C-alpha cells in the first residue's frame, strides 16, 4: 500500500510503501517501488500480542520522514 504521508525515496524520488512481516503481517520497514531500496528500523519494536498496528505505522513514518530528503 502506497502511503501519501511518507516522503518519496531519497535515492530516486519514487513512491514508497511499507514492508510487512510475512508471518504476522505487521509493518517492518519502508521500500521504494521504483528502485526497491528497503529500510528497516531495528529500534521500532513489533506490536505486542493484541496491540493494534497503528503505533508501528506511526513510528515508521516518523523515522522515515525525519531525514532531510
Backbone as a chain_set.jsonl record, in Angstrom:
{"seq": "XXXXXXXXXXXXXXXXXXXXXXXXXXXXXXXXXXXXXXXXXXXXXXXXXXXXXXXXXXXXXXXXXXXXX", "coords": {"N": [[0.847, -1.181, 0.0], [0.715, 2.108, -0.951], [1.608, 5.042, 0.694], [0.485, 8.296, 1.316], [1.462, 9.864, 3.326], [4.163, 9.51, 3.574], [7.481, 10.55, 2.824], [9.007, 10.836, -0.469], [11.317, 8.448, -2.017], [14.729, 8.884, -1.128], [16.749, 8.369, -2.912], [15.858, 7.934, -5.592], [13.5, 9.299, -5.875], [11.123, 7.993, -6.064], [7.855, 6.558, -5.271], [7.051, 5.261, -2.031], [6.374, 2.436, 0.104], [5.065, 0.48, 2.85], [6.848, -2.332, 4.209], [6.189, -5.705, 5.17], [5.988, -8.092, 7.881], [6.156, -11.429, 7.085], [4.877, -13.546, 8.407], [3.107, -12.513, 10.404], [2.097, -10.188, 9.394], [2.577, -7.518, 10.231], [3.826, -4.128, 9.939], [7.249, -3.646, 8.968], [9.207, -2.062, 7.84], [10.284, 0.285, 5.254], [9.88, 0.485, 1.734], [11.031, 1.362, -1.518], [9.115, 1.643, -4.45], [10.135, 2.006, -6.935], [13.085, 1.894, -7.143], [13.504, -0.129, -5.364], [14.814, -0.003, -2.91], [15.209, -0.852, 0.494], [14.43, 0.004, 3.814], [14.884, -0.773, 7.122], [13.929, -0.433, 10.506], [15.442, -1.14, 13.305], [15.102, -0.36, 15.924], [12.438, 0.087, 16.326], [9.935, -1.466, 17.907], [8.157, -4.564, 17.427], [4.559, -4.977, 17.324], [2.852, -5.75, 20.382], [1.223, -8.789, 21.393], [-2.063, -8.683, 20.347], [-2.059, -5.918, 20.261], [-2.965, -3.005, 18.437], [-1.781, -2.15, 15.129], [-1.26, 0.499, 14.584], [0.523, 2.095, 16.091], [3.043, 1.157, 15.276], [3.004, 1.757, 12.506], [2.909, 4.572, 12.732], [5.356, 5.153, 14.074], [7.225, 4.17, 12.205], [6.681, 5.866, 10.001], [7.339, 8.377, 11.115], [10.099, 8.014, 11.619], [11.071, 7.577, 9.001], [10.338, 9.983, 7.692], [11.864, 11.842, 9.047], [14.335, 12.306, 7.959], [16.445, 14.329, 5.759], [15.87, 14.455, 3.014]], "CA": [[0.0, 0.0, 0.0], [1.458, 3.367, -1.022], [1.072, 5.972, 1.676], [0.724, 9.704, 0.994], [2.103, 10.538, 4.451], [5.588, 9.207, 3.559], [8.278, 11.275, 1.839], [9.492, 9.954, -1.539], [12.627, 7.825, -1.866], [15.804, 9.868, -1.232], [17.684, 7.995, -3.977], [15.307, 8.048, -6.946], [12.288, 10.118, -5.862], [9.951, 7.141, -6.263], [6.905, 6.348, -4.177], [7.448, 4.221, -1.091], [5.308, 1.821, 0.873], [5.527, -0.294, 3.993], [7.094, -3.759, 4.066], [5.482, -6.411, 6.23], [6.43, -9.381, 8.382], [5.403, -12.423, 6.318], [4.087, -14.433, 9.255], [2.049, -11.855, 11.169], [1.629, -9.06, 8.59], [2.732, -6.176, 10.786], [4.837, -3.392, 9.171], [8.614, -3.789, 9.477], [10.118, -1.121, 7.208], [9.829, 1.082, 4.119], [10.524, 0.087, 0.484], [10.732, 2.157, -2.704], [8.54, 0.817, -5.509], [10.882, 2.241, -8.175], [14.45, 1.346, -7.081], [13.418, -1.281, -4.461], [15.584, 0.173, -1.686], [14.452, -1.183, 1.698], [14.977, 0.499, 5.072], [14.246, -1.354, 8.305], [14.303, 0.286, 11.718], [15.529, -2.158, 14.353], [14.701, 0.183, 17.233], [10.978, 0.101, 16.423], [9.536, -2.778, 18.394], [6.929, -5.096, 16.851], [3.412, -4.836, 18.23], [2.614, -6.828, 21.345], [0.068, -9.602, 21.037], [-3.338, -7.996, 20.512], [-1.901, -4.467, 20.106], [-3.182, -2.527, 17.072], [-0.554, -1.831, 14.413], [-1.153, 1.934, 14.328], [1.741, 2.627, 16.706], [4.177, 0.785, 14.44], [2.902, 2.598, 11.31], [3.258, 5.945, 13.109], [6.788, 5.229, 14.365], [7.942, 4.007, 10.94], [6.514, 7.094, 9.211], [8.118, 9.431, 11.753], [11.526, 7.74, 11.394], [11.339, 7.776, 7.566], [10.176, 11.398, 7.325], [12.812, 12.653, 9.807], [15.529, 12.573, 7.141], [16.448, 15.626, 5.077], [15.45, 14.38, 1.602]], "C": [[0.888, 1.238, 0.0], [0.792, 4.367, -0.087], [1.452, 7.398, 1.331], [1.469, 10.419, 2.12], [3.603, 10.25, 4.535], [6.292, 10.034, 2.49], [8.716, 10.314, 0.733], [10.892, 9.422, -1.236], [13.732, 8.873, -2.028], [16.776, 9.578, -2.381], [17.138, 8.255, -5.371], [14.055, 8.907, -7.015], [11.015, 9.325, -6.042], [9.047, 7.077, -5.041], [7.407, 5.211, -3.298], [6.216, 3.634, -0.426], [5.92, 1.01, 2.006], [5.844, -1.722, 3.562], [6.495, -4.436, 5.295], [6.179, -7.7, 6.626], [5.557, -10.439, 7.714], [4.487, -13.277, 7.191], [2.895, -13.735, 9.913], [1.514, -10.588, 10.515], [1.663, -7.709, 9.279], [3.847, -5.466, 10.011], [6.214, -3.491, 9.809], [9.585, -2.775, 8.888], [9.451, -0.379, 6.069], [10.587, 0.606, 2.88], [10.066, 0.986, -0.655], [10.185, 1.225, -3.788], [9.297, 0.974, -6.824], [12.267, 1.588, -8.142], [14.567, 0.165, -6.107], [14.318, -1.198, -3.231], [14.676, -0.135, -0.491], [15.186, -0.611, 2.904], [14.167, -0.142, 6.194], [14.789, -0.633, 9.533], [14.278, -0.69, 12.887], [15.101, -1.646, 15.726], [13.183, 0.253, 17.409], [10.526, -1.317, 16.75], [8.266, -3.259, 17.696], [5.77, -4.936, 17.83], [3.31, -6.022, 19.175], [1.363, -7.585, 20.914], [-1.229, -8.848, 21.342], [-3.26, -6.479, 20.358], [-2.195, -4.069, 18.655], [-1.859, -2.089, 16.439], [-0.334, -0.335, 14.199], [0.113, 2.543, 14.911], [2.95, 2.36, 15.823], [4.167, 1.603, 13.149], [3.371, 4.023, 11.614], [4.76, 6.091, 13.346], [7.627, 5.061, 13.103], [7.871, 5.277, 10.101], [7.337, 8.235, 9.804], [9.615, 9.245, 11.504], [11.898, 8.013, 9.937], [11.322, 9.257, 7.207], [11.153, 12.326, 8.039], [14.043, 13.019, 8.998], [15.364, 13.858, 6.349], [15.898, 15.605, 3.654], [13.974, 14.605, 1.428]], "O": [[1.733, 1.386, 0.882], [-0.43, 4.516, -0.081], [2.623, 7.682, 1.08], [2.052, 11.479, 1.89], [4.256, 10.701, 5.477], [5.774, 10.205, 1.387], [8.791, 9.107, 0.961], [11.561, 9.89, -0.315], [13.685, 9.672, -2.964], [17.543, 10.455, -2.777], [17.861, 8.74, -6.241], [13.588, 9.217, -8.11], [9.935, 9.905, -6.161], [9.419, 7.481, -3.94], [8.102, 4.31, -3.767], [5.152, 4.254, -0.398], [7.139, 0.873, 2.102], [5.198, -2.263, 2.664], [6.319, -3.804, 6.337], [6.87, -8.322, 5.82], [4.331, -10.347, 7.775], [3.419, -13.689, 6.738], [1.801, -14.297, 9.975], [0.576, -9.977, 11.028], [0.862, -6.834, 8.951], [4.731, -6.133, 9.473], [6.346, -3.43, 11.031], [10.698, -2.641, 9.397], [8.229, -0.4, 5.923], [11.789, 0.351, 2.949], [8.89, 1.333, -0.759], [10.73, 0.145, -4.015], [9.125, 0.164, -7.735], [12.59, 0.802, -9.033], [15.619, -0.471, -6.034], [14.562, -2.211, -2.576], [13.514, 0.273, -0.468], [16.408, -0.723, 3.009], [12.939, -0.069, 6.217], [15.965, -0.271, 9.586], [13.21, -1.025, 13.399], [14.769, -2.446, 16.601], [12.698, 0.457, 18.522], [10.716, -2.244, 15.962], [7.385, -2.451, 17.401], [5.986, -4.779, 19.032], [3.639, -7.152, 18.815], [0.546, -7.066, 20.154], [-1.453, -8.427, 22.476], [-4.297, -5.816, 20.327], [-1.719, -4.732, 17.734], [-0.928, -1.702, 17.145], [0.708, 0.052, 13.67], [0.718, 3.418, 14.291], [3.791, 3.239, 15.64], [5.215, 2.097, 12.732], [4.136, 4.608, 10.847], [5.371, 7.048, 12.872], [8.64, 5.742, 12.946], [8.881, 5.718, 9.552], [7.969, 8.985, 9.061], [10.32, 10.211, 11.21], [12.935, 8.619, 9.669], [12.205, 9.73, 6.49], [11.26, 13.495, 7.669], [14.734, 13.978, 9.345], [14.268, 14.412, 6.277], [15.497, 16.65, 3.14], [13.472, 14.573, 0.304]]}, "num_chains": 1, "name": "protein.A"}
